[in-house]
Amino acid sequence: MGEAAEISPREAEVLELVGDHLSNAEIGARLYISVRTVETHVSSLLRKLDVPDRRALARCATRRTRPDQQRPAPALPLRLTSFIGRQSERAALATMLKEHRQVTAVGPGGVGKTRLALAVAADAADEFADGVWFVDLVPVADPGMIATAVAEALGLGEQLGHDMAGSVATALADRHALLVLDNCEQVVDGAALFLERLLAACPQVRVLVTSRSRLMVPFERVYPVPSLSLSLSLSPSSADYGEGGDDGDDSRDRHDSKGTVAGGSDAVALFIDRATSVGRPLDPAQYEQVAEICARLDGMALAIELAAARYATLGLDGITAALAHPLRMLTGGSRAQDRHRSVRAALDWSHNLLEPADRALLRRVSVFVTPFTAQAAAEVTRLDAATVVDGLARLAEQSLLAVTFAPDGTRYRALETLRQYGTDRLTEAGELHDTQARHLHWCLARSAELVEPRADWRARFDRAADELRAALAWAESRTEQRVDAYRLARAMAELAFTRHLIAESQQRYEQAAALATNPADAAAMFRHAAAVAACRLHGDDMHRLNLAAADVARGAGYTVAAARDLAAAASNAYRFSSKFVTPLRPEEADALIAEARELAGTDPSARAAVALAEAGRTLTHAIGTTHTHSTGASTGTGTGTTDASDGATHTAGSSSGSPGSPGSPGSPGSPGSPAVQEAIASAERAVELAHLEKDPLAESAALDTLAGALSWAGDAFAAAATARRRVELLVTVPDGSDAPYSPYGPAGTHELIEALGEATEAALGVGDLPGARQWARRLAEHPQLAEVGHRATGWLLVADTLAGDAEQVLTAGLRFRDAWQRAGSPARAVLGPPAAAMATIHGLRDDQEARRDWSALLAQVDPSPWNTHGYGAVFDALLMLHQGRPEAALERTAPEPGQVRQWTTWIWLHWYVALRAEASVLAGAPDAAARLARARTAVAGNPVATALVERAAALLDADTERLIATASAFDAAGCRYQSARTLTLAGGDHAARGARALTDLGLAPMTTP
């Protein structure tokens, strides 16, 4: 391993975070760099440290960046093996890869496909601007997990709203990269489906596959990997010594006793190299005998390595004699069949030379699909610990196991061909079932250990995950293992959610539900799966799973539980309508509520759930649109109607459609109407019932509906207090990135993310900038939003812009734009406010090029009236006033607040009214005094908006003392920008102080009208 390579300080930072098992998006957010930059650094580190994949890179990181964790003393010296020969094969495969988008190197196990693919990939590295990425699929037993394995190798996380395959395709859509998928044979069908989707979406990506059989996909071209060449020439150095092989070992040259490289026959060169490595160099006079041995082994690389490993003890004569008998059976059949048989014969021969205890050890450790420790082997094989340690060392000496190193000690692994051979031997010995069962129990114990939160939790999970998945794949179809399979599926669901593998989490919860023997457990698993689906933005799945839980509960006679599930299905349809591809029809929701009410009886918890569903229905009828809250505008995880691309509806309980719709002013559902008051009363009743039941999640959901009703009624302060009450109810729920469990599980995570977004928006609406920035920052740092930085940072950008913190805005803006582009540059109204904020902050900095760039992005993501008449007018007016253009600001806010109420309710009304009043004064509008009077009443209680109005009044009255006093009010409200602006407007010595304050904020000087 090339650990002497020079790495830059930034690469060292990236390497340390790779060692912490962070994704590229998480590393980018931590270091404030783009994901593409992270990818470049990781690709460079792979080359510099000469390792094949991200897992090996993480191990390097531990040794380099944590000197307190010393490299463990190996049980055996690490075998450093070189890549031998295959010059013509490398050239042919490389040429094919240049001409075709997907090439499959096919051949039997042991022919050397992996090493050849690694060598070709290394040769081609400079031709792919976005890197070469190696993915080992040996541990993948479930075809549905291929995308997860690829994502891990690439350092990707799951994009909300996509499955993992979609997340990978989106991330690679514009990348020029080479993907090497190694050992696809056990998941051929899954690999074919994955690659068809990937290559169709990623025109610059090429894929090199190794497999025992072709994938049969449209793009595929097949390269049959031949055996090593057998012709012998003693001329120096036609053998090529290249990159490391399957074990990720370093390359080094081997020379014969005369100082010349053994050449001509790649097979002979390989034998000589491996034989020399065990301490007995060969004389050139022996090369002919070596050639005969290699010919008997059909030039199969693995068979040759096994034979060479015995050279130190048997010598060439002993190897020749031992091979003579089994290989005499190799007659007839095709060449490919002969090659299969030659490897099997070599394996049989090597196996038969082992002591009985070592044979038992070799076959029993074949159940491990990932590197394992001696302790793990002892537990699963039920052999004496000392016997296991000694036996593993002997097996490694004979090239039957490879030795690898990890932070927690020496580990062993078998190449896939050897592992499959061991499995065959287990079957022949009648030990397969018992050994697999012990492996399953061992995996259950590991899953239980992962409950404990530790600093290295991610690394521990990543090391264990493939082993747990393999055990579950074996157990799920065996009736006698159903109880343990259920336990493991449930554990994997919980662990995967914590690791932010939320698609897998949903899959495992559904798997656990199918395996559960107790209906109560099955229903519970369906409920958890529904909550995970909500986190994934899959409303239809959420609804399906809620109904599945109800069906199970009802079928088992658990009528109260069924009532709660049916009510949840209805209320979630109201709260999260834009998560649905197929919205729930009103009559379907009515039927669910009616059945839930009937089943609930007098049970308090069920009545609370029904009350929540009824409150959602009442609010929907009151405002004439499906009730959704505002969180979708902040995160996209609760989508809300803010996520609708046409912008026709938006925030919590706010109006929808065009003027004249049921929710517009003056309609039957207008603020103050009996229907709205009934919605408030209904929501308050749901809150009360949930509170009495001491159910924080039910209470949070009811508070969400209440906040929407209060917002629609025009009571912004009551709505904000309700949103704040909601988030304060939930913030005690642990949501740290490495805490394995939340007391409330996925449902608690979902509610908390929703509540943080709603609280941020509500605080902005009433001028609580410190509160808004607090909740927005927590939202931006939430680990479940790591891969959707454009959603995570959206309202933080807005809050920081209104406060005037340019440095913070520019930093978060990098993450926003980078994540938006990685997500495929979606056009969503939810992204409009942060884009407008970024355009404004660049305008305030007088960076016109950047402002035009962000303005173009804004026009792309949200051309809706919400932009035109709502937040867009607010941000434009803010900038126009800074630029000394009050007439333009007055024109931009020309509509009366009542005319645009449907676009300003909840967040923007106070800002709109206050800025409109100030523009009137500075532009010299004749009705400025009247507007000020109305504005003072409208914004009463909002500290920022009140200070804006009072400053405008002081300017109208030319009262410098009152004007300066508003600067303190702005400072107290956390709005440093408006404080600096006040000083500038005051003129004289104050203006110089104001200019300095603006400079300190990173903003350009203000132009006074």
PDB file of N, CA, C and O in Angstrom, residues 201-235:
ATOM      1  N   ALA A 201     -29.624   6.586 -17.795  1.00  0.00           N
ATOM      2  CA  ALA A 201     -29.677   7.908 -17.160  1.00  0.00           C
ATOM      3  C   ALA A 201     -28.328   8.612 -17.138  1.00  0.00           C
ATOM      4  O   ALA A 201     -28.274   9.820 -16.899  1.00  0.00           O
ATOM      5  N   CYS A 202     -27.239   7.886 -17.383  1.00  0.00           N
ATOM      6  CA  CYS A 202     -25.896   8.447 -17.211  1.00  0.00           C
ATOM      7  C   CYS A 202     -25.078   8.231 -18.481  1.00  0.00           C
ATOM      8  O   CYS A 202     -24.317   7.246 -18.593  1.00  0.00           O
ATOM      9  N   PRO A 203     -25.177   9.116 -19.440  1.00  0.00           N
ATOM     10  CA  PRO A 203     -24.572   8.880 -20.755  1.00  0.00           C
ATOM     11  C   PRO A 203     -23.052   8.822 -20.766  1.00  0.00           C
ATOM     12  O   PRO A 203     -22.470   8.274 -21.703  1.00  0.00           O
ATOM     13  N   GLN A 204     -22.393   9.381 -19.740  1.00  0.00           N
ATOM     14  CA  GLN A 204     -20.929   9.384 -19.739  1.00  0.00           C
ATOM     15  C   GLN A 204     -20.324   8.321 -18.820  1.00  0.00           C
ATOM     16  O   GLN A 204     -19.110   8.270 -18.660  1.00  0.00           O
ATOM     17  N   VAL A 205     -21.160   7.509 -18.237  1.00  0.00           N
ATOM     18  CA  VAL A 205     -20.666   6.459 -17.349  1.00  0.00           C
ATOM     19  C   VAL A 205     -20.414   5.187 -18.148  1.00  0.00           C
ATOM     20  O   VAL A 205     -21.216   4.813 -18.999  1.00  0.00           O
ATOM     21  N   ARG A 206     -19.296   4.540 -17.877  1.00  0.00           N
ATOM     22  CA  ARG A 206     -19.002   3.227 -18.452  1.00  0.00           C
ATOM     23  C   ARG A 206     -18.850   2.224 -17.309  1.00  0.00           C
ATOM     24  O   ARG A 206     -18.448   2.583 -16.205  1.00  0.00           O
ATOM     25  N   VAL A 207     -19.168   0.976 -17.615  1.00  0.00           N
ATOM     26  CA  VAL A 207     -19.189  -0.052 -16.575  1.00  0.00           C
ATOM     27  C   VAL A 207     -18.401  -1.264 -17.046  1.00  0.00           C
ATOM     28  O   VAL A 207     -18.588  -1.751 -18.170  1.00  0.00           O
ATOM     29  N   LEU A 208     -17.515  -1.716 -16.181  1.00  0.00           N
ATOM     30  CA  LEU A 208     -16.779  -2.960 -16.403  1.00  0.00           C
ATOM     31  C   LEU A 208     -17.241  -3.961 -15.357  1.00  0.00           C
ATOM     32  O   LEU A 208     -17.133  -3.711 -14.149  1.00  0.00           O
ATOM     33  N   VAL A 209     -17.791  -5.071 -15.816  1.00  0.00           N
ATOM     34  CA  VAL A 209     -18.364  -6.087 -14.943  1.00  0.00           C
ATOM     35  C   VAL A 209     -17.506  -7.336 -14.998  1.00  0.00           C
ATOM     36  O   VAL A 209     -16.995  -7.700 -16.066  1.00  0.00           O
ATOM     37  N   THR A 210     -17.334  -8.009 -13.870  1.00  0.00           N
ATOM     38  CA  THR A 210     -16.787  -9.357 -13.885  1.00  0.00           C
ATOM     39  C   THR A 210     -17.875 -10.309 -13.405  1.00  0.00           C
ATOM     40  O   THR A 210     -18.593 -10.021 -12.448  1.00  0.00           O
ATOM     41  N   SER A 211     -18.002 -11.433 -14.099  1.00  0.00           N
ATOM     42  CA  SER A 211     -19.070 -12.379 -13.771  1.00  0.00           C
ATOM     43  C   SER A 211     -18.760 -13.720 -14.404  1.00  0.00           C
ATOM     44  O   SER A 211     -18.005 -13.805 -15.381  1.00  0.00           O
ATOM     45  N   ARG A 212     -19.342 -14.750 -13.853  1.00  0.00           N
ATOM     46  CA  ARG A 212     -19.206 -16.068 -14.468  1.00  0.00           C
ATOM     47  C   ARG A 212     -20.161 -16.238 -15.644  1.00  0.00           C
ATOM     48  O   ARG A 212     -20.041 -17.202 -16.403  1.00  0.00           O
ATOM     49  N   SER A 213     -21.128 -15.354 -15.740  1.00  0.00           N
ATOM     50  CA  SER A 213     -22.064 -15.406 -16.870  1.00  0.00           C
ATOM     51  C   SER A 213     -22.389 -13.995 -17.310  1.00  0.00           C
ATOM     52  O   SER A 213     -22.297 -13.054 -16.524  1.00  0.00           O
ATOM     53  N   ARG A 214     -22.804 -13.818 -18.548  1.00  0.00           N
ATOM     54  CA  ARG A 214     -23.123 -12.496 -19.063  1.00  0.00           C
ATOM     55  C   ARG A 214     -24.420 -12.001 -18.449  1.00  0.00           C
ATOM     56  O   ARG A 214     -25.237 -12.775 -17.943  1.00  0.00           O
ATOM     57  N   LEU A 215     -24.636 -10.692 -18.514  1.00  0.00           N
ATOM     58  CA  LEU A 215     -25.808 -10.086 -17.885  1.00  0.00           C
ATOM     59  C   LEU A 215     -26.999  -9.987 -18.828  1.00  0.00           C
ATOM     60  O   LEU A 215     -28.125  -9.789 -18.375  1.00  0.00           O
ATOM     61  N   MET A 216     -26.763 -10.041 -20.117  1.00  0.00           N
ATOM     62  CA  MET A 216     -27.845  -9.976 -21.112  1.00  0.00           C
ATOM     63  C   MET A 216     -28.578  -8.637 -21.046  1.00  0.00           C
ATOM     64  O   MET A 216     -29.807  -8.568 -20.960  1.00  0.00           O
ATOM     65  N   VAL A 217     -27.830  -7.541 -21.068  1.00  0.00           N
ATOM     66  CA  VAL A 217     -28.419  -6.204 -21.105  1.00  0.00           C
ATOM     67  C   VAL A 217     -28.103  -5.565 -22.444  1.00  0.00           C
ATOM     68  O   VAL A 217     -27.140  -5.944 -23.124  1.00  0.00           O
ATOM     69  N   PRO A 218     -28.893  -4.553 -22.853  1.00  0.00           N
ATOM     70  CA  PRO A 218     -28.743  -3.999 -24.209  1.00  0.00           C
ATOM     71  C   PRO A 218     -27.369  -3.438 -24.521  1.00  0.00           C
ATOM     72  O   PRO A 218     -26.896  -3.551 -25.646  1.00  0.00           O
ATOM     73  N   PHE A 219     -26.712  -2.821 -23.533  1.00  0.00           N
ATOM     74  CA  PHE A 219     -25.436  -2.170 -23.814  1.00  0.00           C
ATOM     75  C   PHE A 219     -24.258  -3.140 -23.786  1.00  0.00           C
ATOM     76  O   PHE A 219     -23.135  -2.775 -24.120  1.00  0.00           O
ATOM     77  N   GLU A 220     -24.458  -4.364 -23.357  1.00  0.00           N
ATOM     78  CA  GLU A 220     -23.366  -5.249 -22.978  1.00  0.00           C
ATOM     79  C   GLU A 220     -22.542  -5.754 -24.156  1.00  0.00           C
ATOM     80  O   GLU A 220     -23.071  -6.110 -25.207  1.00  0.00           O
ATOM     81  N   ARG A 221     -21.227  -5.787 -23.955  1.00  0.00           N
ATOM     82  CA  ARG A 221     -20.308  -6.497 -24.824  1.00  0.00           C
ATOM     83  C   ARG A 221     -19.509  -7.440 -23.935  1.00  0.00           C
ATOM     84  O   ARG A 221     -19.083  -7.058 -22.847  1.00  0.00           O
ATOM     85  N   VAL A 222     -19.293  -8.665 -24.390  1.00  0.00           N
ATOM     86  CA  VAL A 222     -18.705  -9.700 -23.551  1.00  0.00           C
ATOM     87  C   VAL A 222     -17.257  -9.951 -23.932  1.00  0.00           C
ATOM     88  O   VAL A 222     -16.932 -10.078 -25.120  1.00  0.00           O
ATOM     89  N   TYR A 223     -16.396 -10.022 -22.920  1.00  0.00           N
ATOM     90  CA  TYR A 223     -14.988 -10.371 -23.129  1.00  0.00           C
ATOM     91  C   TYR A 223     -14.706 -11.650 -22.337  1.00  0.00           C
ATOM     92  O   TYR A 223     -14.655 -11.631 -21.109  1.00  0.00           O
ATOM     93  N   PRO A 224     -14.506 -12.782 -23.012  1.00  0.00           N
ATOM     94  CA  PRO A 224     -14.172 -14.029 -22.301  1.00  0.00           C
ATOM     95  C   PRO A 224     -12.718 -13.957 -21.801  1.00  0.00           C
ATOM     96  O   PRO A 224     -11.789 -13.772 -22.600  1.00  0.00           O
ATOM     97  N   VAL A 225     -12.535 -14.094 -20.514  1.00  0.00           N
ATOM     98  CA  VAL A 225     -11.183 -14.009 -19.940  1.00  0.00           C
ATOM     99  C   VAL A 225     -10.498 -15.355 -20.109  1.00  0.00           C
ATOM    100  O   VAL A 225     -10.976 -16.376 -19.593  1.00  0.00           O
ATOM    101  N   PRO A 226      -9.381 -15.400 -20.826  1.00  0.00           N
ATOM    102  CA  PRO A 226      -8.688 -16.681 -21.044  1.00  0.00           C
ATOM    103  C   PRO A 226      -7.845 -17.061 -19.840  1.00  0.00           C
ATOM    104  O   PRO A 226      -7.591 -16.257 -18.944  1.00  0.00           O
ATOM    105  N   SER A 227      -7.379 -18.291 -19.845  1.00  0.00           N
ATOM    106  CA  SER A 227      -6.399 -18.708 -18.845  1.00  0.00           C
ATOM    107  C   SER A 227      -5.089 -17.965 -19.088  1.00  0.00           C
ATOM    108  O   SER A 227      -4.882 -17.350 -20.151  1.00  0.00           O
ATOM    109  N   LEU A 228      -4.194 -18.053 -18.128  1.00  0.00           N
ATOM    110  CA  LEU A 228      -2.877 -17.455 -18.311  1.00  0.00           C
ATOM    111  C   LEU A 228      -2.133 -18.181 -19.430  1.00  0.00           C
ATOM    112  O   LEU A 228      -2.290 -19.398 -19.614  1.00  0.00           O
ATOM    113  N   SER A 229      -1.324 -17.433 -20.166  1.00  0.00           N
ATOM    114  CA  SER A 229      -0.587 -18.031 -21.270  1.00  0.00           C
ATOM    115  C   SER A 229       0.377 -19.080 -20.748  1.00  0.00           C
ATOM    116  O   SER A 229       0.956 -18.952 -19.674  1.00  0.00           O
ATOM    117  N   LEU A 230       0.567 -20.161 -21.538  1.00  0.00           N
ATOM    118  CA  LEU A 230       1.372 -21.298 -21.101  1.00  0.00           C
ATOM    119  C   LEU A 230       2.688 -21.442 -21.841  1.00  0.00           C
ATOM    120  O   LEU A 230       3.555 -22.208 -21.432  1.00  0.00           O
ATOM    121  N   SER A 231       2.856 -20.718 -22.967  1.00  0.00           N
ATOM    122  CA  SER A 231       4.100 -20.847 -23.741  1.00  0.00           C
ATOM    123  C   SER A 231       5.261 -20.343 -22.911  1.00  0.00           C
ATOM    124  O   SER A 231       5.158 -19.343 -22.201  1.00  0.00           O
ATOM    125  N   LEU A 232       6.377 -21.038 -22.984  1.00  0.00           N
ATOM    126  CA  LEU A 232       7.517 -20.723 -22.127  1.00  0.00           C
ATOM    127  C   LEU A 232       8.675 -20.175 -22.936  1.00  0.00           C
ATOM    128  O   LEU A 232       9.097 -20.760 -23.916  1.00  0.00           O
ATOM    129  N   SER A 233       9.184 -19.017 -22.518  1.00  0.00           N
ATOM    130  CA  SER A 233      10.410 -18.461 -23.092  1.00  0.00           C
ATOM    131  C   SER A 233      11.248 -17.967 -21.933  1.00  0.00           C
ATOM    132  O   SER A 233      10.726 -17.377 -20.988  1.00  0.00           O
ATOM    133  N   LEU A 234      12.530 -18.183 -21.998  1.00  0.00           N
ATOM    134  CA  LEU A 234      13.399 -17.758 -20.898  1.00  0.00           C
ATOM    135  C   LEU A 234      14.003 -16.393 -21.152  1.00  0.00           C
ATOM    136  O   LEU A 234      14.887 -15.955 -20.435  1.00  0.00           O
ATOM    137  N   SER A 235      13.541 -15.705 -22.198  1.00  0.00           N
ATOM    138  CA  SER A 235      14.067 -14.362 -22.450  1.00  0.00           C
ATOM    139  C   SER A 235      13.602 -13.427 -21.356  1.00  0.00           C
ATOM    140  O   SER A 235      12.525 -13.590 -20.802  1.00  0.00           O
TER     141      SER A 235
END
